[in-house]
Coordinates of C-alpha atoms in Angstrom, one line a residue:
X1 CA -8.9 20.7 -11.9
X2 CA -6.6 19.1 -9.0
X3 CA -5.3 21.4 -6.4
X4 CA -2.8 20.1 -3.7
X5 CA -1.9 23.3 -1.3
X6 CA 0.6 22.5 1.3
X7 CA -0.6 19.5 2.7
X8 CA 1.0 17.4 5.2
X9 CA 0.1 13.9 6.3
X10 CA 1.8 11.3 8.5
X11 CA 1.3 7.4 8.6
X12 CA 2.5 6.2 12.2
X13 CA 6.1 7.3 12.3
X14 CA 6.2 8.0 8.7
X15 CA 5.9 12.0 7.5
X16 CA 4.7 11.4 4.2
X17 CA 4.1 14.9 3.1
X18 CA 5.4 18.2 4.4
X19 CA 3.6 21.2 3.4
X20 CA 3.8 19.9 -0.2
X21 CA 2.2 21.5 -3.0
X22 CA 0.8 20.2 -6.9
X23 CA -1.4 20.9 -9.2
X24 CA -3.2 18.9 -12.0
X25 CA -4.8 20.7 -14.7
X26 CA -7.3 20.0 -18.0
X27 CA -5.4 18.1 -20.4
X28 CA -2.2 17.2 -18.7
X29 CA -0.6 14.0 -18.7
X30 CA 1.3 13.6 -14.9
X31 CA 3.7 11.0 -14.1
X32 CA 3.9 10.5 -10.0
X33 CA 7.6 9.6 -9.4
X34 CA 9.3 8.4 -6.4
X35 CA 10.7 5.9 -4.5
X36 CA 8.7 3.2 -3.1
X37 CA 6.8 4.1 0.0
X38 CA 7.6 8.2 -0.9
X39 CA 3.7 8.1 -0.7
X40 CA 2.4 7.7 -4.0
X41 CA -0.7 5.7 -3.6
X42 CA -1.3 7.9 -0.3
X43 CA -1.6 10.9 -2.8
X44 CA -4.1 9.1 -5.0
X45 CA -5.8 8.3 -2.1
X46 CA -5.7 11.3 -0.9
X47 CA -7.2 13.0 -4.3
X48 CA -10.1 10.5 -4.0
X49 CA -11.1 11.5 -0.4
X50 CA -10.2 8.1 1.0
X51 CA -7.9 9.5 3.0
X52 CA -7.7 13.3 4.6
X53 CA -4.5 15.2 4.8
X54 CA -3.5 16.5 8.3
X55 CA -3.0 19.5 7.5
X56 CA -3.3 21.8 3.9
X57 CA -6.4 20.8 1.4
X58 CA -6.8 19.4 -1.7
X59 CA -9.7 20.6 -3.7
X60 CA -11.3 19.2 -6.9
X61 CA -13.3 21.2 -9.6
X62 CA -17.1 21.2 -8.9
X63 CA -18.9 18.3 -10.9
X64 CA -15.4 16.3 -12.1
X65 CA -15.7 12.3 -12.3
X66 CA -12.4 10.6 -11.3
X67 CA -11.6 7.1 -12.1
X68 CA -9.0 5.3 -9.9
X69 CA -7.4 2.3 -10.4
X70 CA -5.2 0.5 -7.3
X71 CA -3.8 -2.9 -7.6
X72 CA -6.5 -3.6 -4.9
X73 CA -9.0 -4.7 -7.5
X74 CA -11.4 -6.6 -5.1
X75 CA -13.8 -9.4 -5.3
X76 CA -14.7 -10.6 -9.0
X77 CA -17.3 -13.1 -10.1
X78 CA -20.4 -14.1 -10.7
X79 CA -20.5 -11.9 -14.2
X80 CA -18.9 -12.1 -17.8
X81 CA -16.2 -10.1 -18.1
X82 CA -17.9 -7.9 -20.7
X83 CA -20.2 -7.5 -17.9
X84 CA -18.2 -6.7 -14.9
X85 CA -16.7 -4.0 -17.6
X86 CA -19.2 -2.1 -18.5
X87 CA -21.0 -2.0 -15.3
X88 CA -18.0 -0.2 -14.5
X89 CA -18.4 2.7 -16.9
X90 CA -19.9 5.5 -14.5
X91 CA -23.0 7.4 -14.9
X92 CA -24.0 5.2 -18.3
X93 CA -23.9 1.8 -16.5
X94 CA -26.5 3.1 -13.3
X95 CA -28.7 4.8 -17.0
X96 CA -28.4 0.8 -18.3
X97 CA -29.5 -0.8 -15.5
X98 CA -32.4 1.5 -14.9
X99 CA -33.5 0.8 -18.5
X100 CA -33.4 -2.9 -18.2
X101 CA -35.4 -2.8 -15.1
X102 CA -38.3 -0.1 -17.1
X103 CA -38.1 -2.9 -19.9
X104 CA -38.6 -5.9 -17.5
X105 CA -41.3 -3.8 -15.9
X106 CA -43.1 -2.7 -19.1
X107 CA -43.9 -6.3 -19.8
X108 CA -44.9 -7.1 -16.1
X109 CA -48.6 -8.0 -15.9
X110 CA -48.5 -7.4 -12.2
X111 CA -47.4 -3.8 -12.8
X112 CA -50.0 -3.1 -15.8
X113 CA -51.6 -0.1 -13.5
X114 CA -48.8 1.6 -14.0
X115 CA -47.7 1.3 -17.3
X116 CA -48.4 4.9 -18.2
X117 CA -45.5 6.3 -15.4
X118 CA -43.3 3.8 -16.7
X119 CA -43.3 4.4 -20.3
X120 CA -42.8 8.1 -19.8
X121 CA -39.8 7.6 -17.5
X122 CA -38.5 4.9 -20.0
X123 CA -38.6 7.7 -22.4
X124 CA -36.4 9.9 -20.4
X125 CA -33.8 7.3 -19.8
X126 CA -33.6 6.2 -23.0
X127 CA -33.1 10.1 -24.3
X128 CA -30.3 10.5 -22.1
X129 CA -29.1 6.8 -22.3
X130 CA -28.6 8.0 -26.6
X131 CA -27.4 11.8 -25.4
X132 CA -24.1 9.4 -23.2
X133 CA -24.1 7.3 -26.6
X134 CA -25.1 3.9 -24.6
X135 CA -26.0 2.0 -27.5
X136 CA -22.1 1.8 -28.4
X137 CA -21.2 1.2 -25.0
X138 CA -20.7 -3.3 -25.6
X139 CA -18.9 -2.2 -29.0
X140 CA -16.7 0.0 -27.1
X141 CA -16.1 -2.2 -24.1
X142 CA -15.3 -5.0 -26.2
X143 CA -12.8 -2.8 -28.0
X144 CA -11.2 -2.1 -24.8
X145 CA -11.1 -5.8 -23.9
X146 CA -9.5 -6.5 -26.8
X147 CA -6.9 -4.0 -26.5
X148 CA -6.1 -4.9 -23.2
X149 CA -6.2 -8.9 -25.0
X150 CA -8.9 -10.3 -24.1
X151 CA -10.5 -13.0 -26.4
X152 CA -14.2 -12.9 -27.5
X153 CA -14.1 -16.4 -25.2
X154 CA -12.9 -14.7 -22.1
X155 CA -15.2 -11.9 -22.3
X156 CA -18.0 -13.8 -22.5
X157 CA -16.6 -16.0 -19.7
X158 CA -16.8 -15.2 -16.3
X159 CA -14.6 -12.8 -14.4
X160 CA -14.2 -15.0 -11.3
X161 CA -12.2 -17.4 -13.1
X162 CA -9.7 -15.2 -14.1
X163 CA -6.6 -15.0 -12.6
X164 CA -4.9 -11.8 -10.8
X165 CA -3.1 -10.6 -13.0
X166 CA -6.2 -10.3 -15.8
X167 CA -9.0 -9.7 -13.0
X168 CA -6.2 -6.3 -13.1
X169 CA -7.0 -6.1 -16.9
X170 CA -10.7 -6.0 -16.0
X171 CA -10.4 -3.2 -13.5
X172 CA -8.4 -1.2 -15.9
X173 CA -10.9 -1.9 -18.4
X174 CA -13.6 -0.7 -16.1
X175 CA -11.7 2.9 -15.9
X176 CA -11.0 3.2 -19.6
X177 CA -14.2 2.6 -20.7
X178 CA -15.6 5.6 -18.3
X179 CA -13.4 7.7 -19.7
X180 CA -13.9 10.4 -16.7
X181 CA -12.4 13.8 -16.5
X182 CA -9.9 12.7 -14.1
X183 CA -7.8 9.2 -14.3
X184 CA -5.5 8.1 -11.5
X185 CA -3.9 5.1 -12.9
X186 CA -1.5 3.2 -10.1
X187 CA 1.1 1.4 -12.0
X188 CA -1.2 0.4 -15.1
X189 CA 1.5 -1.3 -17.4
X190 CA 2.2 -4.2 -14.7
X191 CA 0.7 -7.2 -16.0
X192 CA 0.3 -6.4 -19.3
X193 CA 2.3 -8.2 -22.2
X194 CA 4.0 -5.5 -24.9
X195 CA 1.1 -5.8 -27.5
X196 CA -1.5 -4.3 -24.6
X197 CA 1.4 -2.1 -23.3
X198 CA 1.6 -0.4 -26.8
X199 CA -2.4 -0.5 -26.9
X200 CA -2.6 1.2 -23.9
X201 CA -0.2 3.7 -24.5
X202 CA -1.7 5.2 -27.7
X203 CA -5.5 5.0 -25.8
X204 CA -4.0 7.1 -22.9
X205 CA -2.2 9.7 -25.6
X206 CA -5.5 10.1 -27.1
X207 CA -7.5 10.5 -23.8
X208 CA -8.6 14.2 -23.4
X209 CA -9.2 14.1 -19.8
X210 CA -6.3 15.0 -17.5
X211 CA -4.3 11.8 -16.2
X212 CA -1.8 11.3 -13.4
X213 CA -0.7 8.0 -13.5
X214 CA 2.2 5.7 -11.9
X215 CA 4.5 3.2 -13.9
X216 CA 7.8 0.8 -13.5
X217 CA 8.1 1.1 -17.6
X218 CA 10.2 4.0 -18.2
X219 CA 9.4 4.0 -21.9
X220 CA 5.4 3.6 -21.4
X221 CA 5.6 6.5 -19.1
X222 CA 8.2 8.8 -21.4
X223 CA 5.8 8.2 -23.9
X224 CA 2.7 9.4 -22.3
X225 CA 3.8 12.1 -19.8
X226 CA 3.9 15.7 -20.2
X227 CA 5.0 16.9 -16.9
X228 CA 6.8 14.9 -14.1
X229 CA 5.6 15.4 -10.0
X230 CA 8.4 13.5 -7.9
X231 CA 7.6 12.7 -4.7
X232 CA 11.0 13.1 -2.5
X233 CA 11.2 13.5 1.1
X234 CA 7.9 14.8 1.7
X235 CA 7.6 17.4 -0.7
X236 CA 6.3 17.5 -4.4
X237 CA 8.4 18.8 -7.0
X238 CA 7.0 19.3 -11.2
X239 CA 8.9 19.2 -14.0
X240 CA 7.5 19.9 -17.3
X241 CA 8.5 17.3 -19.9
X242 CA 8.5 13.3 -20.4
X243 CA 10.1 11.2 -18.3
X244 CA 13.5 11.6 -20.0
X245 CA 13.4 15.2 -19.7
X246 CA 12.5 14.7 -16.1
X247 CA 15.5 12.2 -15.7
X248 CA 18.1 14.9 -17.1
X249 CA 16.7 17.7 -15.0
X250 CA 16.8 15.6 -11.9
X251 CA 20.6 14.2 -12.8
X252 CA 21.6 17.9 -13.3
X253 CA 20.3 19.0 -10.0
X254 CA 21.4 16.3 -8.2
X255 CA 25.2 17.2 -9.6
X256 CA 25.1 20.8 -8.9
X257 CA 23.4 20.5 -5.3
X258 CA 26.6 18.0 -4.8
X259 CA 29.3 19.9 -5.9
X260 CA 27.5 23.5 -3.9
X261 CA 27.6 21.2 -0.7
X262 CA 31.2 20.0 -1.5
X263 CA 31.9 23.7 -2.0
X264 CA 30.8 24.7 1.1
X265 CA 31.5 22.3 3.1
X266 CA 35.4 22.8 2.2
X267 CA 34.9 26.7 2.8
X268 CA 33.1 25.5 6.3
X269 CA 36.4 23.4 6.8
X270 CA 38.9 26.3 6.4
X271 CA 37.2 28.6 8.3
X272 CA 36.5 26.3 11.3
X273 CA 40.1 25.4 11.1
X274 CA 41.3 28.9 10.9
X275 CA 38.8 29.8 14.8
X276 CA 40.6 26.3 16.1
X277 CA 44.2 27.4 15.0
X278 CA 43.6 31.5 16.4
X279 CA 40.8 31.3 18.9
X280 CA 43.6 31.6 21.5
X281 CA 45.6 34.6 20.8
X282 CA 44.3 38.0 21.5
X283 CA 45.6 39.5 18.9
X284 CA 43.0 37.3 16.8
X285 CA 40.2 37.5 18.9
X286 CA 38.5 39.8 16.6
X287 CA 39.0 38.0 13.3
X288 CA 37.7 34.9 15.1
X289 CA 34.6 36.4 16.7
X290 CA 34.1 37.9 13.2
X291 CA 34.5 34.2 11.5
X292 CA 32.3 32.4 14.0
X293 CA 29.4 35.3 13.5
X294 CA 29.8 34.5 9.9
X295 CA 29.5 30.9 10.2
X296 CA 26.2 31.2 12.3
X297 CA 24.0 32.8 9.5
X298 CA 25.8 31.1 6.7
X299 CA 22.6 28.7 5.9
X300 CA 23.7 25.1 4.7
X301 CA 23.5 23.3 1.7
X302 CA 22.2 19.8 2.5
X303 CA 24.0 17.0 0.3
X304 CA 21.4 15.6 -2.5
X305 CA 18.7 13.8 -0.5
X306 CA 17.9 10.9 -3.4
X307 CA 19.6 7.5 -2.3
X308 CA 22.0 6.6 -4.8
X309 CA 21.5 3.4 -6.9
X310 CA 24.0 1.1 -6.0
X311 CA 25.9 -0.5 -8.8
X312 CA 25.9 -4.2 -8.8
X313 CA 29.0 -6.4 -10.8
X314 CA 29.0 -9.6 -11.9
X315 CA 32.2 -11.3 -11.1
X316 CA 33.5 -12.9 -14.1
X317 CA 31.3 -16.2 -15.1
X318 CA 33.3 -19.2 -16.2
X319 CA 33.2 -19.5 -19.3
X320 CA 31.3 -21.8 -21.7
X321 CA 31.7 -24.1 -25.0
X322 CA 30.7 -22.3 -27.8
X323 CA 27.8 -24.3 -28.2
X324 CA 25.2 -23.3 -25.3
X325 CA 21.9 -25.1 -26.0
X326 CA 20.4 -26.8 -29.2
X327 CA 17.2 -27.5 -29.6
X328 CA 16.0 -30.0 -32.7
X329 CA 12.7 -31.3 -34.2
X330 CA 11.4 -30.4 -31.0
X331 CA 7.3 -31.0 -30.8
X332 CA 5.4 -29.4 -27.9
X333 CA 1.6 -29.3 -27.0
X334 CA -0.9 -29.0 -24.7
X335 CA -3.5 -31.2 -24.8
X336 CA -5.0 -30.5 -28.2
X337 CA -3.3 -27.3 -28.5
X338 CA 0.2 -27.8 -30.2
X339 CA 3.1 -25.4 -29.1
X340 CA 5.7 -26.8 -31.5
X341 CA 5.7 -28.6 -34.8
X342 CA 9.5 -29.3 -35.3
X343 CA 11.4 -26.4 -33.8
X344 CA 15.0 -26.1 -34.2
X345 CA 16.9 -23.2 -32.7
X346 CA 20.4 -23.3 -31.0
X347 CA 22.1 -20.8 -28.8
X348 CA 25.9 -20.4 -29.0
X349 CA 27.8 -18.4 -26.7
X350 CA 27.4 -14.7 -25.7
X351 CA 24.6 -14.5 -27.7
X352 CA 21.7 -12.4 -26.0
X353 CA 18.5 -13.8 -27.2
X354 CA 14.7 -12.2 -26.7
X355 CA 12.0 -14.2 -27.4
X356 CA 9.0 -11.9 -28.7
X357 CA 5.1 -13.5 -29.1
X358 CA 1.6 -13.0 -28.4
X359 CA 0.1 -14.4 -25.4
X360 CA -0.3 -18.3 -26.0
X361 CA 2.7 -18.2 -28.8
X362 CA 5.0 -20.4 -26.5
X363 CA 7.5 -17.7 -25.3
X364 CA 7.4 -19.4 -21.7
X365 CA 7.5 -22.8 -22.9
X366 CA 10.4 -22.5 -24.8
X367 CA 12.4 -21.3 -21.8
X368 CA 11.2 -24.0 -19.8
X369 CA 12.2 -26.3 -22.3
X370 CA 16.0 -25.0 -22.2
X371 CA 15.6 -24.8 -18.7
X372 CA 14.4 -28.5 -18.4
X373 CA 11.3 -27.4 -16.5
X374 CA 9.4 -29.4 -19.1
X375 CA 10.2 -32.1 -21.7
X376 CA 9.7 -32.2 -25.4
X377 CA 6.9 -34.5 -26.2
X378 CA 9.0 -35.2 -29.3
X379 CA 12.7 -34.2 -30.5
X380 CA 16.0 -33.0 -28.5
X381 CA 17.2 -30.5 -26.0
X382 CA 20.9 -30.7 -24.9
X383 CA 23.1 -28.3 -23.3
X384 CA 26.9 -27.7 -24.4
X385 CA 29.6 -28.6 -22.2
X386 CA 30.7 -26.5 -19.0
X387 CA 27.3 -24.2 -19.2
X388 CA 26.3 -23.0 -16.2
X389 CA 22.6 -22.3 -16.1
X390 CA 20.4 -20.1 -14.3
X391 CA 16.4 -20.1 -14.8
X392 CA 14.4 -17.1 -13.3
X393 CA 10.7 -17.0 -13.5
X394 CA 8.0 -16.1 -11.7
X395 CA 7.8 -19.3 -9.4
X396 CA 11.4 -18.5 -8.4
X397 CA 9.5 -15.8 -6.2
X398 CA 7.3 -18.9 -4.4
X399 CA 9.9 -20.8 -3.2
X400 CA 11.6 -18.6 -1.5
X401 CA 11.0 -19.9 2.6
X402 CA 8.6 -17.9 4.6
X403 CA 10.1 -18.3 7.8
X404 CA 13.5 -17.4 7.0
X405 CA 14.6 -13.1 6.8
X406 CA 16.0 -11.5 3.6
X407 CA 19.9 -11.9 4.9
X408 CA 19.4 -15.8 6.0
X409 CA 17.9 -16.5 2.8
X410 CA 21.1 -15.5 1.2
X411 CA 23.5 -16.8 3.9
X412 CA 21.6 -20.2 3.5
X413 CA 22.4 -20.4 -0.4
X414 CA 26.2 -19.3 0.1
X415 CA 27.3 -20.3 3.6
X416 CA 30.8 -19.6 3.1
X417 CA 30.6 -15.9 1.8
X418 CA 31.3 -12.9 4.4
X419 CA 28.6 -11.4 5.6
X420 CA 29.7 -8.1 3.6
X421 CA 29.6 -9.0 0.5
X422 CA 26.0 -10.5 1.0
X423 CA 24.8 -7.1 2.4
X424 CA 26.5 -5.4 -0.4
X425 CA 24.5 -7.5 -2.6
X426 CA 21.2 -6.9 -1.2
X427 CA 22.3 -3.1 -0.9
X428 CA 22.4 -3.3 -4.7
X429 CA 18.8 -5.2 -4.9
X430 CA 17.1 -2.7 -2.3
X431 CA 17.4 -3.7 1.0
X432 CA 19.4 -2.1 3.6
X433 CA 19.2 -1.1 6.8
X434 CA 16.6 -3.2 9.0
X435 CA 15.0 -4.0 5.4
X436 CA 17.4 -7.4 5.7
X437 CA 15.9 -8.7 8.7
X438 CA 12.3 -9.1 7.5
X439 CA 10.6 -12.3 6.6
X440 CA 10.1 -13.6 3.7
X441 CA 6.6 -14.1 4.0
X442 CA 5.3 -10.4 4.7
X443 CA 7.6 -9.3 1.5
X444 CA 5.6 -7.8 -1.3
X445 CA 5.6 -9.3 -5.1
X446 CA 8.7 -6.9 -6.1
X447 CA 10.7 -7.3 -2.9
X448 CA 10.8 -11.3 -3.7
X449 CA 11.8 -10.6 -7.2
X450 CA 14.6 -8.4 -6.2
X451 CA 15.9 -10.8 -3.3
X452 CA 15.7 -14.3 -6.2
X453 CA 17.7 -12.5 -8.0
X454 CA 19.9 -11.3 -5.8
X455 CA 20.0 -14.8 -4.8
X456 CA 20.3 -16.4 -8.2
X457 CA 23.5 -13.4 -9.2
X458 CA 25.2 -13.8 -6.8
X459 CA 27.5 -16.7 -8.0
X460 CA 27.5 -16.2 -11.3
X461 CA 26.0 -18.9 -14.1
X462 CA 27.6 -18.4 -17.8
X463 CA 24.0 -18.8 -19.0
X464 CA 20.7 -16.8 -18.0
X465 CA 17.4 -17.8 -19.2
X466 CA 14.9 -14.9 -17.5
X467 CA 11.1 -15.2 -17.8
X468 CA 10.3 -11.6 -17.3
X469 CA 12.9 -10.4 -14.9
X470 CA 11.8 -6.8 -14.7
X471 CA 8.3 -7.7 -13.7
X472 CA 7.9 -5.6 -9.9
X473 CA 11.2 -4.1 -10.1
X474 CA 11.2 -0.6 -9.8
X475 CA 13.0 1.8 -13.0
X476 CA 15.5 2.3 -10.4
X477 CA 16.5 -1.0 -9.8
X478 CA 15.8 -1.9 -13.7
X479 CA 18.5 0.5 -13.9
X480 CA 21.0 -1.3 -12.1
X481 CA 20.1 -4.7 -13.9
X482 CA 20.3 -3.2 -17.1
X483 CA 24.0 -1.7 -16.4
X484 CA 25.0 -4.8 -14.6
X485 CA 23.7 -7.5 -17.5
X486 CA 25.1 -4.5 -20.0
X487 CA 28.6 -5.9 -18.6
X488 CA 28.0 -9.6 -18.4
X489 CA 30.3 -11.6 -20.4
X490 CA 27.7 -14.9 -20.5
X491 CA 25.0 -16.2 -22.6
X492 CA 21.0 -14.7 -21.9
X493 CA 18.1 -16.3 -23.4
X494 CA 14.7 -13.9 -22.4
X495 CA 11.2 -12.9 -22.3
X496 CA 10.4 -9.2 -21.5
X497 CA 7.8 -7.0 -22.4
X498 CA 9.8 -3.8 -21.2
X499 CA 10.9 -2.0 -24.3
X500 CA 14.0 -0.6 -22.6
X501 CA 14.9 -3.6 -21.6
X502 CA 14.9 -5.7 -24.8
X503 CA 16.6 -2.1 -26.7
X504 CA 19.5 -2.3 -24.1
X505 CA 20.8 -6.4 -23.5
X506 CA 19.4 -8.2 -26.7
X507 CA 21.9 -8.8 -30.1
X508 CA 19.2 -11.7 -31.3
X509 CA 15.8 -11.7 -31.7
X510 CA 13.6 -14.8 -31.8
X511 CA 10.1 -14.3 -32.9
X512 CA 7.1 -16.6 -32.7
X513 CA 3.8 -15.9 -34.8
X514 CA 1.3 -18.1 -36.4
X515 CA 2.6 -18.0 -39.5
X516 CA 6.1 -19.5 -38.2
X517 CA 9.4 -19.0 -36.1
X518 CA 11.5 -16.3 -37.4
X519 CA 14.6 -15.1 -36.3
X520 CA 16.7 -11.8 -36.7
X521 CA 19.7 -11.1 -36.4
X522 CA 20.9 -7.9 -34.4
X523 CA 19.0 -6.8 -31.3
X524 CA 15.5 -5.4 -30.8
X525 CA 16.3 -2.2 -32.2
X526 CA 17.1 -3.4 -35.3
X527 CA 14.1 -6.0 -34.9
X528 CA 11.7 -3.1 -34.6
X529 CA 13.8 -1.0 -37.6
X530 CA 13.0 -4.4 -40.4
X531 CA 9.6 -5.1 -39.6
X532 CA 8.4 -1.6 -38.6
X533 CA 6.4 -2.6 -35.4
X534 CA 7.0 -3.2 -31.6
X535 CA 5.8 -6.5 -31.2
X536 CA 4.7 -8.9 -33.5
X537 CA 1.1 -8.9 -32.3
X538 CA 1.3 -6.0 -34.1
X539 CA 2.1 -6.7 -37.4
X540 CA -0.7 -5.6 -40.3

């Protein structure tokens, strides 16, 4: 469907692709790999025609419909959201609009001359408005909606009012419900909570269409995928396989290309030693003309190109009373809408709590409660003695200082720590090389995650409370968090809607649904095992 044959393209200084090559077929189900700025949006764009390689061509079957979604979504408003969605939904929306227009027309006075034109093309629209099956179209967009957790009130509000993150749900909407031949989906799962993850995911399994998508949720994408293209260094690269498949194959290669270059590179050591040690005797002059030939056509094995992960350790947190927080009879609400009704829960050390609920079930609130963002309208929270705290949300990201680079930021929150150890930190968070000098302000969404992190880790609290910590962070650097919280001899309290995530650091599980607090004993795993669902939005 999708043909990719050795392109090249350049942005500035930056050689994106090198005669790379990649194919996308009917049916297949691609997941577009690579580090960030490899050039995987440039390749979506590319597919689109918004952008033109430099060299090489990609072709398209004759008469395919692609649907792209970027986390560029645009201007939204004046329009419900059921609205904005299904005007969205390709050829069928342009058929609906036409036939509301012939309907407005039909009962036109001014227009009565020519009635007889207009009811015979209202016939033809209508035929092929049935033959796209339009008159499901509002059932099915509201399905998607709802999928994607919408309410019946927020679809029939309107879009402009929405904020980013679900004017993102819109867009998405707008692609699902077209269902073309083609979809490029640019990192779908962000934004979503795990209920409209898992939605989502079984929509995209079903599609028939071919799909290439990106995604920061390893076990969305392993789920979905049935071949792997991995962007590195300017070429393309398949795989056939999930995602886990993919990350074997790639470890494997990655091992033997090391040890072949170690190889060589110790044969390449002897022999150059051998020419140094001989080349000036004459009765060697042969042997070493012979061995220098040699070494001229030998063709080298270059080391693994992939940056290694760096691996990031906590130092040792002090250590806490037994008793981390307690929370009793606690009341919460909002205006007319009540939270919490008498919640007690308590946290005692080296326990590693995830707190699962719907959208609205007060998974946030609760952590700002521990975290004393807010106060209980009725009821206690107290924190044992000697517990260190440290609160991560998402407004830990705005108050990082625009002015001030990546490195300062870090100098200014631990002035007496050498400079090394605060680049090896940030080496371990993604930014190396000139990436420490930039300013705050021009950093994107996932680079300020990574550096209040980095920022909040670096002397380490006895107690984390995390609101979404894997939210813009990359599966590498996911990775790295999940092996370096693996190790962390405090206390975590969290909210995460990547699976892998909860599977790997919780040992408790704290759910909130309508019909009361529960709470379960062993981690997510064993969560998922008792009730038989992913999330509780799920349960039947």
């Amino acid at each position: 469907m999708i043909r990719l044959d050795s392109i090249g393209k350049q942005n500035g200084k930056q050689l994106v692709f090198i005669e790379a090559s990649a194919t996308l077929l009917k049916g297949e189900k691609v997941g577009l790999v690579g580090p960030n700025g490899a050039g995987k949006t440039t390749l979506f764009r590319l597919i689109t025609g918004e952008e033109a390689p430099d060299e090489g061509q990609v072709s398209t079957d004759r008469g395919i419909t692609i649907g792209y979604f970027s986390q560029d979504v645009g201007d939204m408003a004046g329009k419900s959201v059921l609205a904005e969605v299904m005007d969205g939904a390709g050829p069928i929306s342009v058929i609906s609009a036409e036939l509301r227009a012939l309907e407005a027309a039909m009962v036109d006075p001014d227009r009565a001359d020519e009635m007889d034109a207009i009811i015979e093309r209202y016939g033809e629209v209508q035929a092929r408005f049935e033959e796209l099956d339009g008159y499901s179209l509002e059932g099915r967009a509201s399905e998607v909606l709802a999928g994607l957790g919408f309410t019946q009130e927020m679809m029939d509000g309107d879009v402009g009012r929405l904020s980013g993150g679900w004017k993102m749900r819109v867009a998405l909407g707008r692609i699902l419900l077209m269902r073309p031949d083609v979809m490029l989906l640019d990192e779908p799962s962000n934004h979503l909570d795990i209920e409209s993850l898992i939605w989502l995911e079984a929509f995209l399994k079903n599609f028939d269409g071919a799909l290439m998508m990106t995604s920061h949720d390893r076990a969305f994408m392993n789920r979905i995928v049935n071949k792997v293209v991995e962007i590195d260094a300017g070429s393309l690269t398949s795989y056939s396989g999930d995602y886990e498949f993919y990350a074997q194959q790639r470890a494997l290669a990655e091992k033997q290309q090391q040890a072949q270059f170690e190889r060589q590179q110790a044969m390449l050591a002897k022999e150059i030693a051998f020419i140094e040690r001989f080349k000036a005797r004459a009765s060697h002059a042969a042997q070493v003309q012979s061995r220098v030939k040699k070494l001229d056509k030998i063709e080298r094995v270059e080391p693994p190109r992939r940056r290694q992960t760096v691996a990031f350790e906590f130092q040792p947190p002090p250590r806490s009373g037994e008793d981390v927080v307690s929370l009793k009879n606690v009341h919460k609400g909002y205006g007319a809408r009540r939270i919490y009704d008498g919640l007690d829960f308590h946290v005692r050390r080296r326990e590693r709590w995830c707190v699962m609920g719907v959208n609205g079930a007060g998974k946030s609130t609760l952590l700002k409660l521990v975290a004393g963002e807010t106060v209980p309208d009725d009821g206690s929270v107290s924190v044992g003695g000697s517990v260190k705290m440290a609160y991560f949300a998402q407004h830990a990201m705005e108050v990082l200082e625009g002015e001030r680079t990546v490195f300062e930021t870090l100098e200014d929150a631990f002035p007496q720590a050498g400079q090394g150890s605060l680049r090896s930190l940030l080496g371990c968070f993604g930014f190396s090389g000139d990436d420490v000098e930039k300013k705050c302000r021009v950093l994107s969404g996932g680079e300020k995650a990574r550096l209040a992190m980095a920022r909040m880790l670096y002397d380490p609290p006895n107690f984390l409370v995390l609101d979404e910590p894997t939210n813009h962070l990359d599966i590498a650097t996911k990775e790295m968090l999940i092996a370096a919280l693996a190790d962390y001899e405090g206390t975590m309290l969290f909210v995460s809607h990547d699976r892998h995530f909860l599977a790997a650091l919780s040992n408790r599980v704290l759910e909130l649904t309508p019909d009361g607090i529960h709470q379960y004993g062993g981690g997510y795993i064993e969560y998922v095992a008792r009730t038989g669902q992913e999330a509780p939005g799920l349960r039947t």
